Amino acid sequence: MVKRTDPYIPGEQLEQEGLIKLNTNENPYPPSPSVIQAIQEEMKRNLQRYPSPSADELRNTIAESFSLSKKNVFVGNGSDEVLAFAFMAFFEPGKPILFPDVTYSFYPVYAKLFHIPYEQVRLNDDFSLPVEQFFQSAGGVILPNPNAPTGLYEELDQIERIVQENKGRVVIIDEAYIDFAPTSAARLVQTYDNLLIVQTMSKSRSLAGLRVGFAMGSESLIEGLTRIKDSFNSYPVDRLALAGAKAAFEDSEHFSNTTNAILSTRERVIPQLRSLGFSVLPSAANFVFVKHDSLDGRTLYEQLKARKILIRHFDSPRISDFIRITIGTNEQMDTFLDELSLILSSASTVHP
Ligand SMILES: Cc1ncc(COP(=O)(O)O)c(C=O)c1O
């Protein structure tokens, strides 16, 4: 009677007092004050009316900031929804798609839900992308750049090769963390009609609570997404989210200040983690993926949780020894590092 699925398991969203939350890659800084103001003004206006089904104003703002046209932009209720629409629009039963074996765990969930066969390409031992293995897919490709949960970034020319070698199939690059990395592939959407870039306002734009994601691609890909949206929910992005997201895009100063603060905290924390005995993968994201030379990932997760610090541990092949730590404020990271040192020194006293 009830359809069986294997749902995605999101990171814990505990509301406990005093908790330091470093588990779901949210921004530690609040959004720009102009976002709050825009939402408040919108609240007084037209809440009794449906929002724009085509989200024209927000799409225009996003398009301008990427030097694209509105026809190249689609917006949805978080990038998870945009990704789900993209699976429905571009991938087909009977034609296996490719994605990495260590990657965002929503991809296999969507593939199963929409009956799309998939092959998981094994990342190299250092978790870098074996680029050629994504060439000539039967049904398309999806991969995050930077990858999650590893944080590794792949250079733009390599992403371009994957797009070129999949003519006639859609390549989706999920750029949830691109604002913490060198270069977006968004500039390639005018050259390649099979490339879809998906981004989110949940991370670098401090709006995880508002749920806004967007895609950029050729007009025909955007039309495909729109057809799916209109077969599902005409108004996925509400009035407050449209107003807040537009204001966030317009405050580029707040965006660059908060992004730079996170990058400088990340670069400060990495050597400190190394000196505590961690191997740290090179991160181009707002999180670090690390492994300790003596304590395993689950133990670290549990002991930090007992000290009111939440980080993410994945009980999955190849990465169960790792933990993923979102970069918080300097103060949060100092508390985290202090607690971590205490955990490690008491572990080395118990097991000399
Ligand atoms: C790689 C990746 N893609 C997409 C998302 C979804 O983001 P949202 O639905 O908040 O836009 C996440 C969230 O953690 C992510 O890590």
Coordinates of C-alpha atoms and ligand atoms in Angstrom, one line a residue:
M1 CA 0.0 0.0 0.0
V2 CA 2.8 2.4 0.9
K3 CA 5.5 2.8 -1.7
R4 CA 8.9 1.6 -0.4
T5 CA 11.8 4.0 -0.8
D6 CA 15.2 4.4 0.9
P7 CA 15.0 8.0 2.0
Y8 CA 17.9 10.3 2.4
I9 CA 18.9 10.7 6.1
P10 CA 19.6 14.4 6.8
G11 CA 22.0 15.6 9.5
E12 CA 20.5 16.0 12.9
Q13 CA 18.7 19.3 13.5
L14 CA 18.7 19.5 17.3
E15 CA 17.4 22.6 19.0
Q16 CA 19.4 22.0 22.2
E17 CA 20.5 25.1 24.2
G18 CA 24.3 25.8 23.8
L19 CA 24.8 23.3 21.0
I20 CA 27.6 24.1 18.5
K21 CA 26.2 22.9 15.2
L22 CA 29.0 21.9 12.8
N23 CA 27.1 19.0 11.0
T24 CA 25.1 20.3 8.0
N25 CA 27.3 22.9 6.4
E26 CA 25.1 25.8 7.2
N27 CA 26.6 29.3 7.4
P28 CA 27.5 30.3 10.9
Y29 CA 26.7 34.0 10.1
P30 CA 23.1 35.3 9.7
P31 CA 22.0 36.7 6.4
S32 CA 22.3 40.3 5.4
P33 CA 20.0 42.7 7.3
S34 CA 18.6 43.7 3.9
V35 CA 17.2 40.1 3.6
I36 CA 15.3 40.5 6.9
Q37 CA 14.0 43.9 5.8
A38 CA 12.9 42.6 2.4
I39 CA 11.0 39.7 4.1
Q40 CA 9.4 42.0 6.5
E41 CA 8.2 44.3 3.8
E42 CA 6.9 41.4 1.7
M43 CA 5.0 40.1 4.8
K44 CA 3.1 43.4 4.9
R45 CA 2.3 43.3 1.2
N46 CA 0.6 40.4 -0.6
L47 CA 0.7 37.3 1.5
Q48 CA -2.9 36.6 0.5
R49 CA -1.8 36.2 -3.1
Y50 CA 0.1 33.3 -4.7
P51 CA 3.7 34.1 -5.6
S52 CA 5.0 34.4 -9.2
P53 CA 5.0 30.9 -10.7
S54 CA 7.9 31.8 -12.9
A55 CA 9.8 33.7 -10.2
D56 CA 10.8 36.3 -12.8
E57 CA 12.4 38.9 -10.5
L58 CA 14.6 36.5 -8.6
R59 CA 15.6 34.8 -11.9
N60 CA 16.5 38.1 -13.4
T61 CA 18.7 39.0 -10.4
I62 CA 20.5 35.7 -10.5
A63 CA 20.9 35.9 -14.3
E64 CA 22.4 39.4 -14.0
S65 CA 25.0 38.3 -11.4
F66 CA 26.2 35.5 -13.8
S67 CA 25.9 37.6 -17.0
L68 CA 23.2 35.2 -18.3
S69 CA 19.6 35.7 -19.4
K70 CA 16.5 34.9 -17.2
K71 CA 15.8 32.1 -19.7
N72 CA 19.0 30.4 -18.5
V73 CA 17.9 30.3 -14.8
F74 CA 15.4 28.1 -12.9
V75 CA 14.6 28.5 -9.2
G76 CA 13.2 25.9 -6.8
N77 CA 12.5 25.1 -3.1
G78 CA 16.1 24.4 -2.2
S79 CA 18.6 22.8 -4.5
D80 CA 17.4 19.3 -3.4
E81 CA 14.2 20.0 -5.1
V82 CA 16.0 21.4 -8.2
L83 CA 18.1 18.2 -8.3
A84 CA 14.9 16.0 -8.0
F85 CA 13.3 17.9 -10.9
A86 CA 16.5 17.5 -12.9
F87 CA 16.6 13.7 -12.3
M88 CA 13.0 13.6 -13.5
A89 CA 13.6 15.8 -16.5
F90 CA 16.9 14.5 -17.9
F91 CA 17.5 11.0 -16.7
E92 CA 15.6 7.9 -18.0
P93 CA 14.9 4.4 -16.9
G94 CA 17.0 2.0 -18.9
K95 CA 20.0 4.3 -19.3
P96 CA 22.4 4.2 -16.4
I97 CA 23.8 7.5 -15.2
L98 CA 27.2 7.9 -13.5
F99 CA 28.1 9.5 -10.2
P100 CA 31.1 9.0 -7.8
D101 CA 31.1 6.2 -5.2
V102 CA 31.8 8.8 -2.5
T103 CA 29.4 11.7 -3.0
Y104 CA 26.2 13.4 -1.9
S105 CA 23.9 10.7 -0.6
F106 CA 20.8 12.1 -2.1
Y107 CA 21.8 11.0 -5.7
P108 CA 21.1 7.2 -5.1
V109 CA 17.9 8.1 -3.3
Y110 CA 16.5 10.1 -6.3
A111 CA 17.8 7.5 -8.8
K112 CA 15.9 4.7 -6.9
L113 CA 12.8 6.8 -6.5
F114 CA 12.6 7.7 -10.2
H115 CA 13.7 4.2 -11.4
I116 CA 16.9 5.4 -13.0
P117 CA 19.7 2.9 -13.1
Y118 CA 23.2 4.1 -12.0
E119 CA 26.8 3.2 -11.8
Q120 CA 29.0 4.6 -9.1
V121 CA 32.5 5.5 -10.4
R122 CA 35.2 4.7 -7.8
L123 CA 37.1 7.8 -6.9
N124 CA 40.9 7.5 -6.9
D125 CA 42.5 6.5 -3.5
D126 CA 43.1 10.1 -2.7
F127 CA 39.4 10.8 -3.5
S128 CA 40.3 12.8 -6.6
L129 CA 38.0 12.4 -9.7
P130 CA 39.0 9.8 -12.3
V131 CA 37.8 12.2 -15.0
E132 CA 38.0 9.9 -18.1
Q133 CA 35.7 7.4 -16.3
F134 CA 32.8 9.9 -16.6
F135 CA 33.2 10.0 -20.4
Q136 CA 30.5 8.5 -22.7
S137 CA 27.9 7.7 -20.1
A138 CA 24.8 6.0 -21.3
G139 CA 22.3 8.2 -19.5
G140 CA 24.1 11.3 -18.1
V141 CA 26.4 12.3 -15.2
I142 CA 25.8 14.1 -11.9
L143 CA 28.6 15.2 -9.6
P144 CA 29.2 17.8 -7.0
N145 CA 32.1 20.2 -7.4
P146 CA 33.5 20.7 -4.8
N147 CA 32.6 17.1 -3.9
A148 CA 30.7 16.4 -0.7
P149 CA 31.6 15.1 1.8
T150 CA 35.2 15.2 0.7
G151 CA 35.5 18.9 -0.1
L152 CA 37.8 18.2 -3.1
Y153 CA 37.6 20.6 -6.0
E154 CA 38.1 19.6 -9.7
E155 CA 39.5 22.2 -12.1
L156 CA 37.2 23.8 -14.6
D157 CA 39.0 22.4 -17.7
Q158 CA 38.5 18.8 -16.4
I159 CA 34.7 19.5 -15.8
E160 CA 34.6 20.9 -19.4
R161 CA 36.1 17.6 -20.7
I162 CA 33.4 15.6 -19.0
V163 CA 30.7 17.9 -20.6
Q164 CA 32.3 17.6 -24.0
E165 CA 32.6 13.8 -23.8
N166 CA 28.9 13.4 -23.0
K167 CA 27.3 15.1 -26.0
G168 CA 23.6 14.4 -26.2
R169 CA 23.4 13.5 -22.4
V170 CA 23.0 15.9 -19.6
V171 CA 25.8 16.6 -17.2
I172 CA 24.7 18.1 -13.9
I173 CA 27.3 19.8 -11.8
D174 CA 26.1 20.4 -8.3
E175 CA 27.9 23.5 -7.1
A176 CA 26.4 23.7 -3.6
Y177 CA 29.9 24.7 -2.2
I178 CA 31.4 26.6 -5.2
D179 CA 31.5 30.0 -3.5
F180 CA 34.2 28.6 -1.2
A181 CA 36.2 27.2 -4.2
P182 CA 38.2 28.7 -7.1
T183 CA 35.8 28.8 -10.2
S184 CA 32.2 28.0 -11.1
A185 CA 31.4 26.2 -14.3
A186 CA 28.4 28.6 -14.8
R187 CA 30.3 30.4 -17.6
L188 CA 30.2 27.2 -19.7
V189 CA 26.4 27.1 -19.9
Q190 CA 26.4 29.4 -22.9
T191 CA 28.8 27.1 -24.8
Y192 CA 27.3 23.7 -23.9
D193 CA 23.6 22.9 -24.2
N194 CA 24.0 19.7 -22.1
L195 CA 25.4 21.3 -19.0
L196 CA 23.2 22.1 -16.0
I197 CA 24.7 23.9 -13.0
V198 CA 22.9 23.7 -9.7
Q199 CA 23.6 26.0 -6.8
T200 CA 22.0 26.7 -3.4
M201 CA 21.4 29.7 -1.2
S202 CA 21.7 27.5 1.9
K203 CA 25.5 27.7 2.3
S204 CA 27.3 30.8 1.1
R205 CA 24.2 33.0 1.2
S206 CA 23.2 32.0 4.8
L207 CA 19.6 31.0 3.9
A208 CA 19.3 27.3 4.7
G209 CA 16.0 28.1 6.5
L210 CA 14.5 29.9 3.5
R211 CA 14.9 27.0 1.1
V212 CA 16.0 28.4 -2.2
G213 CA 18.1 26.7 -4.9
F214 CA 18.6 27.4 -8.5
A215 CA 19.9 25.9 -11.8
M216 CA 21.6 27.5 -14.8
G217 CA 21.6 26.0 -18.2
S218 CA 20.6 26.3 -21.9
E219 CA 17.1 27.5 -22.6
S220 CA 16.0 24.0 -23.5
L221 CA 17.2 22.5 -20.2
I222 CA 15.5 25.3 -18.2
E223 CA 12.3 24.6 -20.2
G224 CA 12.6 20.9 -19.3
L225 CA 12.9 21.8 -15.6
T226 CA 9.9 24.2 -15.8
R227 CA 7.7 21.5 -17.4
I228 CA 8.5 19.1 -14.5
K229 CA 7.8 21.9 -11.9
D230 CA 4.5 22.7 -13.6
S231 CA 3.5 19.1 -13.4
F232 CA 4.3 19.0 -9.7
N233 CA 3.8 22.3 -7.9
S234 CA 3.3 25.6 -9.7
Y235 CA 4.6 27.7 -6.8
P236 CA 7.4 25.9 -5.1
V237 CA 9.1 29.1 -3.9
D238 CA 7.0 31.3 -1.6
R239 CA 6.8 35.1 -1.6
L240 CA 9.0 35.5 1.5
A241 CA 11.7 33.3 0.0
L242 CA 11.6 35.1 -3.3
A243 CA 12.0 38.5 -1.6
G244 CA 14.7 37.3 0.8
A245 CA 16.7 35.5 -1.8
K246 CA 16.7 38.5 -4.2
A247 CA 17.9 40.8 -1.4
A248 CA 20.7 38.3 -0.5
F249 CA 21.9 38.3 -4.1
E250 CA 21.9 42.1 -4.1
D251 CA 24.1 42.5 -1.0
S252 CA 27.4 41.4 -2.5
E253 CA 29.4 43.0 0.2
H254 CA 27.8 40.9 3.0
F255 CA 28.3 37.8 0.8
S256 CA 32.0 38.5 0.3
N257 CA 32.6 39.5 3.9
T258 CA 31.0 36.3 5.4
T259 CA 32.5 34.0 2.7
N260 CA 36.0 35.5 3.3
A261 CA 35.6 35.1 7.1
I262 CA 34.7 31.4 6.6
L263 CA 37.7 30.9 4.3
S264 CA 40.1 32.5 6.7
T265 CA 38.7 30.4 9.6
R266 CA 39.1 27.3 7.5
E267 CA 42.8 28.0 6.7
R268 CA 43.5 28.7 10.4
V269 CA 41.8 25.5 11.6
I270 CA 43.4 23.1 9.2
P271 CA 47.0 23.3 10.6
Q272 CA 45.6 23.0 14.1
L273 CA 43.7 19.8 13.2
R274 CA 46.9 18.5 11.7
S275 CA 48.9 19.2 14.8
L276 CA 46.2 17.2 16.8
G277 CA 47.0 14.1 14.6
F278 CA 44.4 14.5 11.8
S279 CA 44.9 14.0 8.1
V280 CA 42.9 16.7 6.4
L281 CA 41.7 16.4 2.8
P282 CA 42.3 19.6 0.8
S283 CA 39.1 21.5 1.2
A284 CA 37.5 23.9 -1.3
A285 CA 34.3 24.0 0.7
N286 CA 32.9 25.4 4.0
F287 CA 33.8 22.1 5.7
V288 CA 36.8 19.9 6.3
F289 CA 36.9 16.1 5.9
V290 CA 39.4 14.6 8.3
K291 CA 40.6 11.3 9.8
H292 CA 42.5 10.8 13.0
D293 CA 45.5 8.5 13.2
S294 CA 44.2 6.7 16.3
L295 CA 40.6 7.5 17.1
D296 CA 37.8 6.3 14.8
G297 CA 35.1 8.5 13.3
R298 CA 32.2 7.2 15.3
T299 CA 33.9 7.6 18.6
L300 CA 34.9 11.2 17.8
Y301 CA 31.3 11.9 16.7
E302 CA 29.9 10.4 19.9
Q303 CA 32.3 12.1 22.2
L304 CA 31.9 15.5 20.6
K305 CA 28.1 15.1 20.8
A306 CA 28.4 14.4 24.5
R307 CA 30.2 17.7 24.8
K308 CA 27.4 19.5 22.8
I309 CA 29.2 19.7 19.5
L310 CA 27.6 18.2 16.5
I311 CA 29.7 17.0 13.5
R312 CA 28.8 14.5 10.8
H313 CA 30.0 10.9 10.6
F314 CA 29.0 8.7 7.7
D315 CA 28.9 4.9 8.2
S316 CA 29.6 4.3 4.6
P317 CA 32.3 2.3 2.7
R318 CA 35.7 4.0 2.4
I319 CA 34.8 7.0 4.7
S320 CA 33.7 5.5 8.0
D321 CA 37.0 6.6 9.6
F322 CA 36.4 10.2 8.6
I323 CA 34.4 13.0 10.2
R324 CA 33.1 16.1 8.4
I325 CA 33.3 19.3 10.3
T326 CA 31.5 22.5 9.1
I327 CA 33.5 25.6 9.5
G328 CA 31.8 27.8 12.1
T329 CA 32.7 31.2 13.6
N330 CA 36.3 31.6 15.0
E331 CA 34.8 31.3 18.5
Q332 CA 32.9 28.1 17.8
M333 CA 36.0 26.6 16.2
D334 CA 38.1 27.5 19.2
T335 CA 35.7 25.7 21.5
F336 CA 35.6 22.8 19.1
L337 CA 39.4 22.5 19.0
D338 CA 39.6 22.8 22.8
E339 CA 37.1 20.0 23.4
L340 CA 38.7 17.9 20.7
S341 CA 42.1 18.2 22.4
L342 CA 40.5 17.1 25.7
I343 CA 38.9 14.1 24.1
L344 CA 42.2 13.1 22.4
S345 CA 44.3 13.6 25.6
S346 CA 41.9 11.5 27.7
A347 CA 41.9 8.8 25.0
S348 CA 45.7 8.7 25.0
T349 CA 45.7 8.4 28.8
V350 CA 43.3 5.5 28.7
H351 CA 45.1 3.7 25.9
P352 CA 48.8 4.7 26.3
Ligands
LIG1 C1 26.2 18.5 -2.5 C2 24.9 19.1 -2.0 N1 24.0 19.4 -2.9 C3 22.8 19.9 -2.5 C4 22.5 20.1 -1.2 C5 21.1 20.6 -0.9 O1 21.1 21.9 -0.5 P1 19.7 22.7 -0.3 O2 18.6 21.8 -0.6 O3 19.7 23.2 1.1 O4 19.7 23.8 -1.4 C6 23.4 19.9 -0.2 C7 23.2 20.1 1.2 O5 23.8 19.8 2.1 C8 24.7 19.3 -0.7 O6 25.7 19.0 0.2

